[in-house]
PDB file of C-alpha atoms and ligand atoms in Angstrom:
ATOM      1  CA  MET A  26      87.658 102.824 105.399  1.00 75.00           C
ATOM      2  CA  ARG A  27      84.048 104.065 105.218  1.00 90.00           C
ATOM      3  CA  HIS A  28      82.567 102.671 108.430  1.00 97.00           C
ATOM      4  CA  PHE A  29      84.230 101.075 111.482  1.00 98.00           C
ATOM      5  CA  THR A  30      82.113  98.590 113.392  1.00 98.00           C
ATOM      6  CA  ASN A  31      84.350  95.543 113.856  1.00 97.00           C
ATOM      7  CA  VAL A  32      87.849  94.104 113.442  1.00 98.00           C
ATOM      8  CA  LYS A  33      87.303  93.253 109.771  1.00 97.00           C
ATOM      9  CA  ASP A  34      87.069  96.959 108.893  1.00 98.00           C
ATOM     10  CA  LEU A  35      90.766  97.329 109.775  1.00 98.00           C
ATOM     11  CA  GLY A  36      91.885  94.892 107.076  1.00 97.00           C
ATOM     12  CA  ASN A  37      95.345  93.523 107.877  1.00 97.00           C
ATOM     13  CA  LEU A  38      95.423  93.759 111.674  1.00 97.00           C
ATOM     14  CA  ASN A  39      99.199  93.656 112.001  1.00 97.00           C
ATOM     15  CA  GLU A  40      99.511  96.591 109.581  1.00 98.00           C
ATOM     16  CA  ALA A  41      96.825  98.500 111.513  1.00 98.00           C
ATOM     17  CA  VAL A  42      98.662  97.999 114.823  1.00 98.00           C
ATOM     18  CA  HIS A  43     101.936  99.196 113.340  1.00 98.00           C
ATOM     19  CA  GLU A  44     100.249 102.202 111.747  1.00 98.00           C
ATOM     20  CA  ALA A  45      98.834 103.013 115.196  1.00 98.00           C
ATOM     21  CA  LEU A  46     102.290 102.762 116.765  1.00 98.00           C
ATOM     22  CA  ARG A  47     103.688 105.140 114.125  1.00 98.00           C
ATOM     23  CA  ILE A  48     100.844 107.602 114.794  1.00 98.00           C
ATOM     24  CA  LYS A  49     101.655 107.422 118.500  1.00 98.00           C
ATOM     25  CA  GLN A  50     105.205 108.602 117.742  1.00 98.00           C
ATOM     26  CA  ASP A  51     103.936 111.727 115.929  1.00 97.00           C
ATOM     27  CA  ARG A  52     100.248 112.216 116.642  1.00 97.00           C
ATOM     28  CA  TYR A  53     100.006 115.732 115.144  1.00 97.00           C
ATOM     29  CA  ALA A  54     101.459 114.790 111.744  1.00 97.00           C
ATOM     30  CA  PHE A  55      98.076 114.454 109.996  1.00 97.00           C
ATOM     31  CA  GLN A  56      96.350 117.704 111.001  1.00 97.00           C
ATOM     32  CA  HIS A  57      95.749 118.565 107.340  1.00 97.00           C
ATOM     33  CA  LEU A  58      93.360 115.591 107.017  1.00 98.00           C
ATOM     34  CA  GLY A  59      90.809 117.030 109.434  1.00 98.00           C
ATOM     35  CA  LYS A  60      90.935 120.698 108.390  1.00 97.00           C
ATOM     36  CA  ASN A  61      87.355 121.991 108.083  1.00 97.00           C
ATOM     37  CA  LYS A  62      85.991 118.533 108.898  1.00 98.00           C
ATOM     38  CA  THR A  63      83.584 117.988 111.784  1.00 98.00           C
ATOM     39  CA  LEU A  64      83.388 114.957 114.044  1.00 98.00           C
ATOM     40  CA  MET A  65      80.075 114.388 115.791  1.00 98.00           C
ATOM     41  CA  MET A  66      80.015 112.021 118.759  1.00 98.00           C
ATOM     42  CA  VAL A  67      76.567 110.784 119.763  1.00 98.00           C
ATOM     43  CA  PHE A  68      76.155 109.155 123.174  1.00 97.00           C
ATOM     44  CA  PHE A  69      73.091 107.164 124.193  1.00 96.00           C
ATOM     45  CA  ASN A  70      75.107 105.957 127.246  1.00 96.00           C
ATOM     46  CA  SER A  71      77.648 107.376 129.670  1.00 95.00           C
ATOM     47  CA  SER A  72      81.381 107.503 128.986  1.00 97.00           C
ATOM     48  CA  LEU A  73      84.628 108.901 130.317  1.00 98.00           C
ATOM     49  CA  ARG A  74      87.403 107.356 128.196  1.00 98.00           C
ATOM     50  CA  THR A  75      85.601 107.076 124.868  1.00 98.00           C
ATOM     51  CA  ARG A  76      84.311 110.630 125.050  1.00 98.00           C
ATOM     52  CA  LEU A  77      87.672 112.194 125.900  1.00 98.00           C
ATOM     53  CA  SER A  78      90.009 109.972 123.883  1.00 98.00           C
ATOM     54  CA  THR A  79      87.940 110.147 120.685  1.00 98.00           C
ATOM     55  CA  GLN A  80      87.533 113.903 120.983  1.00 98.00           C
ATOM     56  CA  LYS A  81      91.290 114.213 121.518  1.00 98.00           C
ATOM     57  CA  ALA A  82      91.943 111.956 118.528  1.00 98.00           C
ATOM     58  CA  GLY A  83      89.755 114.172 116.342  1.00 98.00           C
ATOM     59  CA  MET A  84      91.554 117.300 117.576  1.00 98.00           C
ATOM     60  CA  ASN A  85      94.956 115.675 116.912  1.00 98.00           C
ATOM     61  CA  LEU A  86      93.785 115.288 113.311  1.00 98.00           C
ATOM     62  CA  GLY A  87      92.714 118.931 113.055  1.00 98.00           C
ATOM     63  CA  MET A  88      88.972 118.196 113.229  1.00 98.00           C
ATOM     64  CA  ASN A  89      86.251 120.235 114.863  1.00 98.00           C
ATOM     65  CA  THR A  90      84.360 118.091 117.357  1.00 98.00           C
ATOM     66  CA  MET A  91      80.767 118.130 118.645  1.00 97.00           C
ATOM     67  CA  VAL A  92      79.308 115.914 121.371  1.00 97.00           C
ATOM     68  CA  LEU A  93      75.600 115.134 121.775  1.00 96.00           C
ATOM     69  CA  ASP A  94      74.290 113.315 124.849  1.00 95.00           C
ATOM     70  CA  ILE A  95      70.949 111.962 123.760  1.00 93.00           C
ATOM     71  CA  ASN A  96      69.672 111.551 127.313  1.00 84.00           C
ATOM     72  CA  GLN A  97      70.890 114.909 128.607  1.00 86.00           C
ATOM     73  CA  GLY A  98      69.674 118.000 126.794  1.00 84.00           C
ATOM     74  CA  ALA A  99      68.572 116.377 123.529  1.00 89.00           C
ATOM     75  CA  TRP A 100      65.027 115.238 122.757  1.00 92.00           C
ATOM     76  CA  LYS A 101      64.324 111.673 123.785  1.00 92.00           C
ATOM     77  CA  LEU A 102      64.323 109.537 120.659  1.00 94.00           C
ATOM     78  CA  GLU A 103      61.857 106.894 119.566  1.00 94.00           C
ATOM     79  CA  THR A 104      63.806 104.105 117.847  1.00 91.00           C
ATOM     80  CA  GLU A 105      61.038 101.739 116.658  1.00 89.00           C
ATOM     81  CA  ARG A 106      59.081 102.235 113.427  1.00 90.00           C
ATOM     82  CA  GLY A 107      55.309 101.929 113.641  1.00 94.00           C
ATOM     83  CA  VAL A 108      55.046 103.250 117.185  1.00 95.00           C
ATOM     84  CA  ILE A 109      52.249 105.771 117.872  1.00 97.00           C
ATOM     85  CA  MET A 110      54.358 108.524 119.418  1.00 96.00           C
ATOM     86  CA  ASP A 111      52.018 109.620 122.185  1.00 96.00           C
ATOM     87  CA  GLY A 112      54.513 108.956 125.003  1.00 94.00           C
ATOM     88  CA  ASP A 113      57.564 110.750 126.385  1.00 93.00           C
ATOM     89  CA  LYS A 114      59.668 110.599 123.180  1.00 94.00           C
ATOM     90  CA  PRO A 115      58.982 113.654 120.974  1.00 94.00           C
ATOM     91  CA  GLU A 116      61.436 112.878 118.141  1.00 95.00           C
ATOM     92  CA  HIS A 117      61.987 109.828 115.945  1.00 96.00           C
ATOM     93  CA  ILE A 118      65.516 108.599 115.319  1.00 95.00           C
ATOM     94  CA  LEU A 119      64.753 108.375 111.593  1.00 96.00           C
ATOM     95  CA  GLU A 120      64.490 112.187 111.412  1.00 97.00           C
ATOM     96  CA  ALA A 121      67.154 112.883 114.022  1.00 97.00           C
ATOM     97  CA  ILE A 122      69.885 110.848 112.283  1.00 97.00           C
ATOM     98  CA  PRO A 123      69.826 112.600 108.882  1.00 98.00           C
ATOM     99  CA  VAL A 124      69.645 115.971 110.681  1.00 98.00           C
ATOM    100  CA  MET A 125      72.766 115.060 112.682  1.00 97.00           C
ATOM    101  CA  GLY A 126      74.417 113.853 109.486  1.00 97.00           C
ATOM    102  CA  SER A 127      73.796 117.225 107.848  1.00 98.00           C
ATOM    103  CA  TYR A 128      75.970 118.986 110.452  1.00 98.00           C
ATOM    104  CA  CYS A 129      79.108 116.826 110.289  1.00 98.00           C
ATOM    105  CA  ASP A 130      81.486 114.727 108.193  1.00 98.00           C
ATOM    106  CA  VAL A 131      81.992 111.704 110.474  1.00 98.00           C
ATOM    107  CA  ILE A 132      79.737 110.294 113.213  1.00 98.00           C
ATOM    108  CA  GLY A 133      80.706 108.180 116.231  1.00 98.00           C
ATOM    109  CA  VAL A 134      77.885 106.377 118.035  1.00 98.00           C
ATOM    110  CA  ARG A 135      77.672 104.832 121.496  1.00 98.00           C
ATOM    111  CA  SER A 136      74.571 102.714 122.010  1.00 98.00           C
ATOM    112  CA  PHE A 137      74.707  99.780 124.430  1.00 98.00           C
ATOM    113  CA  ALA A 138      72.666  96.593 124.379  1.00 98.00           C
ATOM    114  CA  ARG A 139      69.340  97.191 126.103  1.00 96.00           C
ATOM    115  CA  PHE A 140      68.666  93.557 127.087  1.00 97.00           C
ATOM    116  CA  GLU A 141      64.990  94.093 126.170  1.00 96.00           C
ATOM    117  CA  ASP A 142      64.985  92.328 122.803  1.00 96.00           C
ATOM    118  CA  LYS A 143      67.907  90.077 121.908  1.00 97.00           C
ATOM    119  CA  SER A 144      67.435  90.364 118.157  1.00 96.00           C
ATOM    120  CA  PHE A 145      67.241  94.199 118.391  1.00 96.00           C
ATOM    121  CA  ASP A 146      70.634  94.083 120.150  1.00 97.00           C
ATOM    122  CA  ASP A 147      72.154  91.342 117.963  1.00 97.00           C
ATOM    123  CA  GLN A 148      71.211  93.183 114.777  1.00 97.00           C
ATOM    124  CA  GLU A 149      72.892  96.393 115.997  1.00 97.00           C
ATOM    125  CA  THR A 150      69.676  98.228 115.168  1.00 96.00           C
ATOM    126  CA  ILE A 151      70.742 101.691 116.362  1.00 96.00           C
ATOM    127  CA  LEU A 152      74.250 101.637 114.855  1.00 98.00           C
ATOM    128  CA  ASN A 153      72.886 100.366 111.539  1.00 97.00           C
ATOM    129  CA  GLN A 154      70.221 103.079 111.487  1.00 97.00           C
ATOM    130  CA  PHE A 155      73.040 105.635 111.651  1.00 98.00           C
ATOM    131  CA  ILE A 156      74.906 103.857 108.843  1.00 97.00           C
ATOM    132  CA  GLN A 157      71.750 103.692 106.734  1.00 97.00           C
ATOM    133  CA  HIS A 158      70.306 107.158 107.309  1.00 97.00           C
ATOM    134  CA  SER A 159      73.102 109.606 108.176  1.00 97.00           C
ATOM    135  CA  GLY A 160      74.799 109.670 104.776  1.00 97.00           C
ATOM    136  CA  LYS A 161      78.141 109.920 106.604  1.00 98.00           C
ATOM    137  CA  PRO A 162      80.879 107.499 107.691  1.00 98.00           C
ATOM    138  CA  VAL A 163      79.940 105.988 111.045  1.00 98.00           C
ATOM    139  CA  PHE A 164      82.143 104.374 113.656  1.00 98.00           C
ATOM    140  CA  SER A 165      81.237 102.452 116.790  1.00 98.00           C
ATOM    141  CA  MET A 166      82.107 103.977 120.160  1.00 98.00           C
ATOM    142  CA  GLU A 167      80.661 100.787 121.733  1.00 98.00           C
ATOM    143  CA  ALA A 168      77.474  99.402 120.337  1.00 98.00           C
ATOM    144  CA  ALA A 169      75.230  96.530 121.386  1.00 98.00           C
ATOM    145  CA  THR A 170      77.541  93.685 120.427  1.00 98.00           C
ATOM    146  CA  GLY A 171      81.009  95.198 120.119  1.00 98.00           C
ATOM    147  CA  HIS A 172      83.507  97.783 121.305  1.00 98.00           C
ATOM    148  CA  PRO A 173      86.171  97.648 118.582  1.00 98.00           C
ATOM    149  CA  LEU A 174      87.945 100.911 119.511  1.00 98.00           C
ATOM    150  CA  GLN A 175      88.585  99.386 122.944  1.00 98.00           C
ATOM    151  CA  SER A 176      89.831  96.072 121.569  1.00 98.00           C
ATOM    152  CA  PHE A 177      92.073  97.818 119.054  1.00 98.00           C
ATOM    153  CA  ALA A 178      93.627  99.795 121.944  1.00 98.00           C
ATOM    154  CA  ASP A 179      93.967  96.533 123.902  1.00 98.00           C
ATOM    155  CA  LEU A 180      95.818  94.880 121.035  1.00 98.00           C
ATOM    156  CA  ILE A 181      98.121  97.898 120.610  1.00 98.00           C
ATOM    157  CA  THR A 182      98.897  97.624 124.343  1.00 98.00           C
ATOM    158  CA  ILE A 183      99.616  93.894 124.108  1.00 98.00           C
ATOM    159  CA  GLU A 184     101.936  94.560 121.160  1.00 98.00           C
ATOM    160  CA  GLU A 185     103.808  97.175 123.229  1.00 98.00           C
ATOM    161  CA  TYR A 186     104.211  95.018 126.344  1.00 98.00           C
ATOM    162  CA  LYS A 187     104.533  91.441 125.076  1.00 98.00           C
ATOM    163  CA  LYS A 188     107.779  89.629 125.984  1.00 98.00           C
ATOM    164  CA  LYS A 189     107.405  86.810 123.478  1.00 98.00           C
ATOM    165  CA  ASP A 190     106.234  86.563 119.871  1.00 97.00           C
ATOM    166  CA  ARG A 191     103.094  84.600 120.712  1.00 98.00           C
ATOM    167  CA  PRO A 192     101.884  85.400 124.240  1.00 98.00           C
ATOM    168  CA  LYS A 193      99.114  83.546 126.054  1.00 98.00           C
ATOM    169  CA  VAL A 194      96.154  85.884 126.569  1.00 98.00           C
ATOM    170  CA  VAL A 195      93.292  84.945 128.905  1.00 98.00           C
ATOM    171  CA  LEU A 196      89.906  86.665 128.929  1.00 98.00           C
ATOM    172  CA  THR A 197      88.272  86.015 132.286  1.00 98.00           C
ATOM    173  CA  TRP A 198      84.740  86.717 133.459  1.00 98.00           C
ATOM    174  CA  ALA A 199      84.602  88.350 136.921  1.00 98.00           C
ATOM    175  CA  PRO A 200      81.651  89.227 139.166  1.00 98.00           C
ATOM    176  CA  HIS A 201      79.734  92.518 139.071  1.00 97.00           C
ATOM    177  CA  PRO A 202      76.556  93.757 140.775  1.00 97.00           C
ATOM    178  CA  ARG A 203      74.893  94.882 137.520  1.00 96.00           C
ATOM    179  CA  ALA A 204      74.083  93.049 134.292  1.00 97.00           C
ATOM    180  CA  LEU A 205      76.639  94.309 131.753  1.00 98.00           C
ATOM    181  CA  PRO A 206      76.589  93.902 127.962  1.00 98.00           C
ATOM    182  CA  GLN A 207      78.840  91.438 126.118  1.00 98.00           C
ATOM    183  CA  ALA A 208      80.266  94.119 123.786  1.00 98.00           C
ATOM    184  CA  VAL A 209      83.769  94.285 125.300  1.00 98.00           C
ATOM    185  CA  PRO A 210      84.381  90.522 125.594  1.00 98.00           C
ATOM    186  CA  ASN A 211      82.864  89.954 122.138  1.00 98.00           C
ATOM    187  CA  SER A 212      85.210  92.452 120.497  1.00 98.00           C
ATOM    188  CA  PHE A 213      88.182  91.320 122.547  1.00 98.00           C
ATOM    189  CA  ALA A 214      87.578  87.746 121.346  1.00 98.00           C
ATOM    190  CA  ASP A 215      87.160  88.990 117.785  1.00 97.00           C
ATOM    191  CA  PHE A 216      90.513  90.787 117.884  1.00 98.00           C
ATOM    192  CA  MET A 217      92.417  88.050 119.755  1.00 98.00           C
ATOM    193  CA  ASN A 218      91.174  85.437 117.301  1.00 98.00           C
ATOM    194  CA  GLU A 219      92.794  87.497 114.523  1.00 97.00           C
ATOM    195  CA  ALA A 220      95.981  88.302 116.467  1.00 98.00           C
ATOM    196  CA  ASP A 221      99.152  86.254 116.898  1.00 97.00           C
ATOM    197  CA  VAL A 222      98.336  85.048 120.435  1.00 98.00           C
ATOM    198  CA  ASP A 223      97.223  81.863 122.207  1.00 98.00           C
ATOM    199  CA  PHE A 224      93.767  82.853 123.337  1.00 98.00           C
ATOM    200  CA  VAL A 225      91.767  81.274 126.177  1.00 98.00           C
ATOM    201  CA  ILE A 226      88.379  82.367 127.555  1.00 98.00           C
ATOM    202  CA  THR A 227      87.323  81.404 131.078  1.00 98.00           C
ATOM    203  CA  HIS A 228      83.929  81.929 132.709  1.00 98.00           C
ATOM    204  CA  PRO A 229      81.405  80.074 134.855  1.00 98.00           C
ATOM    205  CA  TYR A 230      78.917  77.732 133.158  1.00 98.00           C
ATOM    206  CA  GLY A 231      76.044  79.711 131.631  1.00 98.00           C
ATOM    207  CA  TYR A 232      78.175  82.661 130.498  1.00 98.00           C
ATOM    208  CA  GLU A 233      78.989  81.295 127.031  1.00 98.00           C
ATOM    209  CA  LEU A 234      79.398  84.181 124.569  1.00 98.00           C
ATOM    210  CA  ASN A 235      78.014  84.327 121.042  1.00 98.00           C
ATOM    211  CA  LYS A 236      79.860  81.694 118.968  1.00 98.00           C
ATOM    212  CA  ARG A 237      80.189  84.323 116.216  1.00 97.00           C
ATOM    213  CA  PHE A 238      82.862  86.018 118.367  1.00 98.00           C
ATOM    214  CA  VAL A 239      84.302  83.037 120.254  1.00 98.00           C
ATOM    215  CA  ARG A 240      84.938  81.113 117.028  1.00 97.00           C
ATOM    216  CA  ASP A 241      87.555  78.407 117.772  1.00 94.00           C
ATOM    217  CA  ALA A 242      88.983  79.972 120.956  1.00 98.00           C
ATOM    218  CA  VAL A 243      89.665  77.595 123.847  1.00 98.00           C
ATOM    219  CA  VAL A 244      86.979  77.877 126.553  1.00 98.00           C
ATOM    220  CA  GLU A 245      88.153  76.664 129.984  1.00 98.00           C
ATOM    221  CA  TYR A 246      85.645  76.632 132.853  1.00 98.00           C
ATOM    222  CA  ASP A 247      88.355  76.237 135.527  1.00 98.00           C
ATOM    223  CA  GLN A 248      89.705  79.765 136.039  1.00 98.00           C
ATOM    224  CA  MET A 249      92.913  78.700 137.829  1.00 98.00           C
ATOM    225  CA  LYS A 250      93.714  76.225 135.059  1.00 98.00           C
ATOM    226  CA  ALA A 251      93.072  78.896 132.423  1.00 98.00           C
ATOM    227  CA  PHE A 252      95.459  81.317 134.174  1.00 98.00           C
ATOM    228  CA  GLU A 253      98.400  78.863 134.227  1.00 98.00           C
ATOM    229  CA  GLY A 254     101.321  80.303 132.259  1.00 98.00           C
ATOM    230  CA  ALA A 255      99.300  83.300 131.020  1.00 98.00           C
ATOM    231  CA  ASP A 256     101.180  86.415 129.854  1.00 98.00           C
ATOM    232  CA  PHE A 257      98.147  88.741 129.843  1.00 98.00           C
ATOM    233  CA  ILE A 258      94.967  88.535 131.949  1.00 98.00           C
ATOM    234  CA  TYR A 259      92.029  90.519 130.587  1.00 98.00           C
ATOM    235  CA  ALA A 260      89.195  90.730 133.118  1.00 98.00           C
ATOM    236  CA  LYS A 261      85.627  91.743 132.327  1.00 98.00           C
ATOM    237  CA  ASN A 262      82.142  91.073 133.562  1.00 98.00           C
ATOM    238  CA  TRP A 263      79.307  90.264 131.204  1.00 98.00           C
ATOM    239  CA  ALA A 264      75.728  89.106 131.641  1.00 98.00           C
ATOM    240  CA  ALA A 265      74.527  85.788 130.265  1.00 98.00           C
ATOM    241  CA  TYR A 266      74.092  85.729 126.490  1.00 98.00           C
ATOM    242  CA  GLN A 267      72.452  82.384 125.819  1.00 97.00           C
ATOM    243  CA  ASP A 268      68.674  81.920 125.937  1.00 96.00           C
ATOM    244  CA  PRO A 269      66.625  81.792 128.114  1.00 97.00           C
ATOM    245  CA  ASN A 270      68.943  83.866 130.339  1.00 97.00           C
ATOM    246  CA  TYR A 271      69.898  86.701 127.959  1.00 98.00           C
ATOM    247  CA  GLY A 272      70.892  89.757 130.010  1.00 98.00           C
ATOM    248  CA  LYS A 273      70.677  88.002 133.373  1.00 97.00           C
ATOM    249  CA  ILE A 274      73.169  87.604 136.231  1.00 98.00           C
ATOM    250  CA  LEU A 275      73.651  83.899 136.911  1.00 97.00           C
ATOM    251  CA  CYS A 276      76.690  83.902 139.195  1.00 95.00           C
ATOM    252  CA  GLU A 277      77.884  86.122 142.031  1.00 94.00           C
ATOM    253  CA  ASP A 278      80.821  83.912 143.043  1.00 96.00           C
ATOM    254  CA  ARG A 279      83.521  86.243 144.363  1.00 97.00           C
ATOM    255  CA  SER A 280      86.156  83.515 143.998  1.00 97.00           C
ATOM    256  CA  TRP A 281      86.256  84.680 140.335  1.00 98.00           C
ATOM    257  CA  THR A 282      87.528  88.138 141.406  1.00 98.00           C
ATOM    258  CA  VAL A 283      91.071  88.426 140.022  1.00 98.00           C
ATOM    259  CA  SER A 284      93.460  88.478 142.979  1.00 98.00           C
ATOM    260  CA  SER A 285      97.094  87.653 143.702  1.00 98.00           C
ATOM    261  CA  LYS A 286      96.018  84.021 144.146  1.00 97.00           C
ATOM    262  CA  GLN A 287      95.056  83.692 140.476  1.00 97.00           C
ATOM    263  CA  MET A 288      97.927  85.883 139.282  1.00 98.00           C
ATOM    264  CA  SER A 289     100.435  83.637 141.107  1.00 98.00           C
ATOM    265  CA  VAL A 290      99.983  80.800 138.594  1.00 98.00           C
ATOM    266  CA  THR A 291     100.541  83.043 135.556  1.00 98.00           C
ATOM    267  CA  ASN A 292     103.798  83.804 133.787  1.00 98.00           C
ATOM    268  CA  ASP A 293     104.101  87.065 135.756  1.00 98.00           C
ATOM    269  CA  ALA A 294     101.157  88.221 133.680  1.00 98.00           C
ATOM    270  CA  TYR A 295     100.101  91.765 132.977  1.00 98.00           C
ATOM    271  CA  PHE A 296      96.615  92.675 134.180  1.00 98.00           C
ATOM    272  CA  MET A 297      94.235  94.433 131.785  1.00 98.00           C
ATOM    273  CA  HIS A 298      90.706  95.863 132.045  1.00 98.00           C
ATOM    274  CA  CYS A 299      88.931  98.382 129.821  1.00 98.00           C
ATOM    275  CA  LEU A 300      87.747 100.521 132.801  1.00 98.00           C
ATOM    276  CA  PRO A 301      85.660 101.639 134.550  1.00 98.00           C
ATOM    277  CA  VAL A 302      86.349  98.805 136.983  1.00 98.00           C
ATOM    278  CA  ARG A 303      84.758  97.936 140.319  1.00 98.00           C
ATOM    279  CA  ARG A 304      87.632  97.156 142.669  1.00 98.00           C
ATOM    280  CA  ASN A 305      87.354  94.020 144.781  1.00 97.00           C
ATOM    281  CA  MET A 306      84.515  92.795 142.563  1.00 97.00           C
ATOM    282  CA  ILE A 307      86.426  92.438 139.278  1.00 98.00           C
ATOM    283  CA  VAL A 308      89.977  92.785 140.628  1.00 98.00           C
ATOM    284  CA  SER A 309      91.645  93.206 144.002  1.00 98.00           C
ATOM    285  CA  ASP A 310      93.294  96.494 144.966  1.00 98.00           C
ATOM    286  CA  ASP A 311      96.757  94.951 145.030  1.00 98.00           C
ATOM    287  CA  VAL A 312      96.510  93.499 141.504  1.00 98.00           C
ATOM    288  CA  ILE A 313      95.190  96.677 139.877  1.00 98.00           C
ATOM    289  CA  GLU A 314      97.770  98.768 141.735  1.00 98.00           C
ATOM    290  CA  SER A 315     100.668  96.413 140.930  1.00 98.00           C
ATOM    291  CA  THR A 316     103.417  97.253 138.466  1.00 98.00           C
ATOM    292  CA  ASN A 317     101.912  94.569 136.192  1.00 98.00           C
ATOM    293  CA  SER A 318      98.662  96.501 135.820  1.00 98.00           C
ATOM    294  CA  LEU A 319      98.242  98.005 132.343  1.00 98.00           C
ATOM    295  CA  VAL A 320      94.887  99.675 132.867  1.00 98.00           C
ATOM    296  CA  ILE A 321      96.251 103.217 132.502  1.00 98.00           C
ATOM    297  CA  PRO A 322      98.436 102.707 129.384  1.00 98.00           C
ATOM    298  CA  GLU A 323      95.573 100.690 127.910  1.00 98.00           C
ATOM    299  CA  ALA A 324      93.180 103.617 128.429  1.00 98.00           C
ATOM    300  CA  ALA A 325      95.782 106.032 127.036  1.00 98.00           C
ATOM    301  CA  ASN A 326      95.940 103.930 123.879  1.00 98.00           C
ATOM    302  CA  ARG A 327      92.247 104.633 123.283  1.00 98.00           C
ATOM    303  CA  GLU A 328      93.395 107.972 121.842  1.00 98.00           C
ATOM    304  CA  ILE A 329      95.651 106.099 119.421  1.00 98.00           C
ATOM    305  CA  SER A 330      93.099 103.503 118.326  1.00 98.00           C
ATOM    306  CA  ALA A 331      90.528 106.249 117.720  1.00 98.00           C
ATOM    307  CA  GLN A 332      93.043 108.383 115.839  1.00 98.00           C
ATOM    308  CA  THR A 333      94.046 105.500 113.579  1.00 98.00           C
ATOM    309  CA  VAL A 334      90.417 104.781 112.727  1.00 98.00           C
ATOM    310  CA  LEU A 335      89.553 108.454 112.184  1.00 98.00           C
ATOM    311  CA  LYS A 336      92.650 108.957 110.041  1.00 98.00           C
ATOM    312  CA  ARG A 337      91.634 106.084 107.791  1.00 98.00           C
ATOM    313  CA  ILE A 338      88.060 107.401 107.541  1.00 98.00           C
ATOM    314  CA  LEU A 339      89.306 110.917 106.684  1.00 98.00           C
ATOM    315  CA  GLU A 340      91.626 109.470 104.019  1.00 97.00           C
ATOM    316  CA  SER A 341      88.592 107.840 102.410  1.00 96.00           C
ATOM    317  CA  LEU A 342      86.470 111.010 102.166  1.00 95.00           C
TER     318      LEU A 342
HETATM  319  N1  LIG B 403      86.428 101.657 128.272  1.00 81.23           N
HETATM  320  C1  LIG B 403      85.490 102.579 127.962  1.00 81.23           C
HETATM  321  O1  LIG B 403      84.882 102.524 126.885  1.00 81.23           O
HETATM  322  O2  LIG B 403      85.325 103.535 128.899  1.00 81.23           O
HETATM  323  P1  LIG B 403      84.127 104.597 128.933  1.00 81.23           P
HETATM  324  O3  LIG B 403      82.853 103.773 129.098  1.00 81.23           O
HETATM  325  O4  LIG B 403      84.401 105.480 130.087  1.00 81.23           O
HETATM  326  O5  LIG B 403      84.101 105.319 127.629  1.00 81.23           O
END
């Protein structure tokens, strides 16, 4: 694997999940792969889990790791070509990227959707600039349209906890006070559409995701109906994707908050969320604190998804 930006880069998904589960059993077995190799993690946005789990994954593989927060301590970067740089951004990303590439062997990038220009976000402009100009393998640590390391960890978690061969998995929109990107639900849909699950997406009207990720998944606008018989509930907020409302909040209906009422019609479903989560907006205290909540093991599996991806990248060097 050279770059990792979406589910397709993993090839056979079932094999990737089982490789991840083997790595989890003996996570220090591949330290030779990372000897004298440097991982650089570049953050344009905040992070807790991605920062720590990916750094840990690199260390498990014997790598040296460096973290750069673009908005804290680094020069502000101009990202558009043709701009007269007389403002507050003293460095252009087209110089910064090859410089960063010269100091490392593998680069992870976090760069969220900005909701300023839909095509800039849809084209994954920042991530692709790193792929084009760094000269190094690049992996997404959540970009504008996807968060594949998260979805890979989610699928590993579903594989560990499922009680039947083909569980019903429901992705549900839930309310949030801020406009959030579609990266997590997009990737989750991408992975679930490839996995051996019955996949249903539920959200209010107006929150339809990009068809490129939804593909042929069932979309059910009645949340209670969607939850019936579900084995896994995956909650997430996202802002509207479709024009003319791209990046906007259209619904603040708190009846979509996942509570024991919705969970009562499921098949004793597990609750999942990528974190960070706003309690009693996305999910009630009692559901997230219940024994059916997988949010902590799911976050712990971020180390394993990152290590599997990094291992494959190192094997390709
Ligand atoms: N789930 C996730 O990516 O968490 P962070 O934003 O804290 O990295």
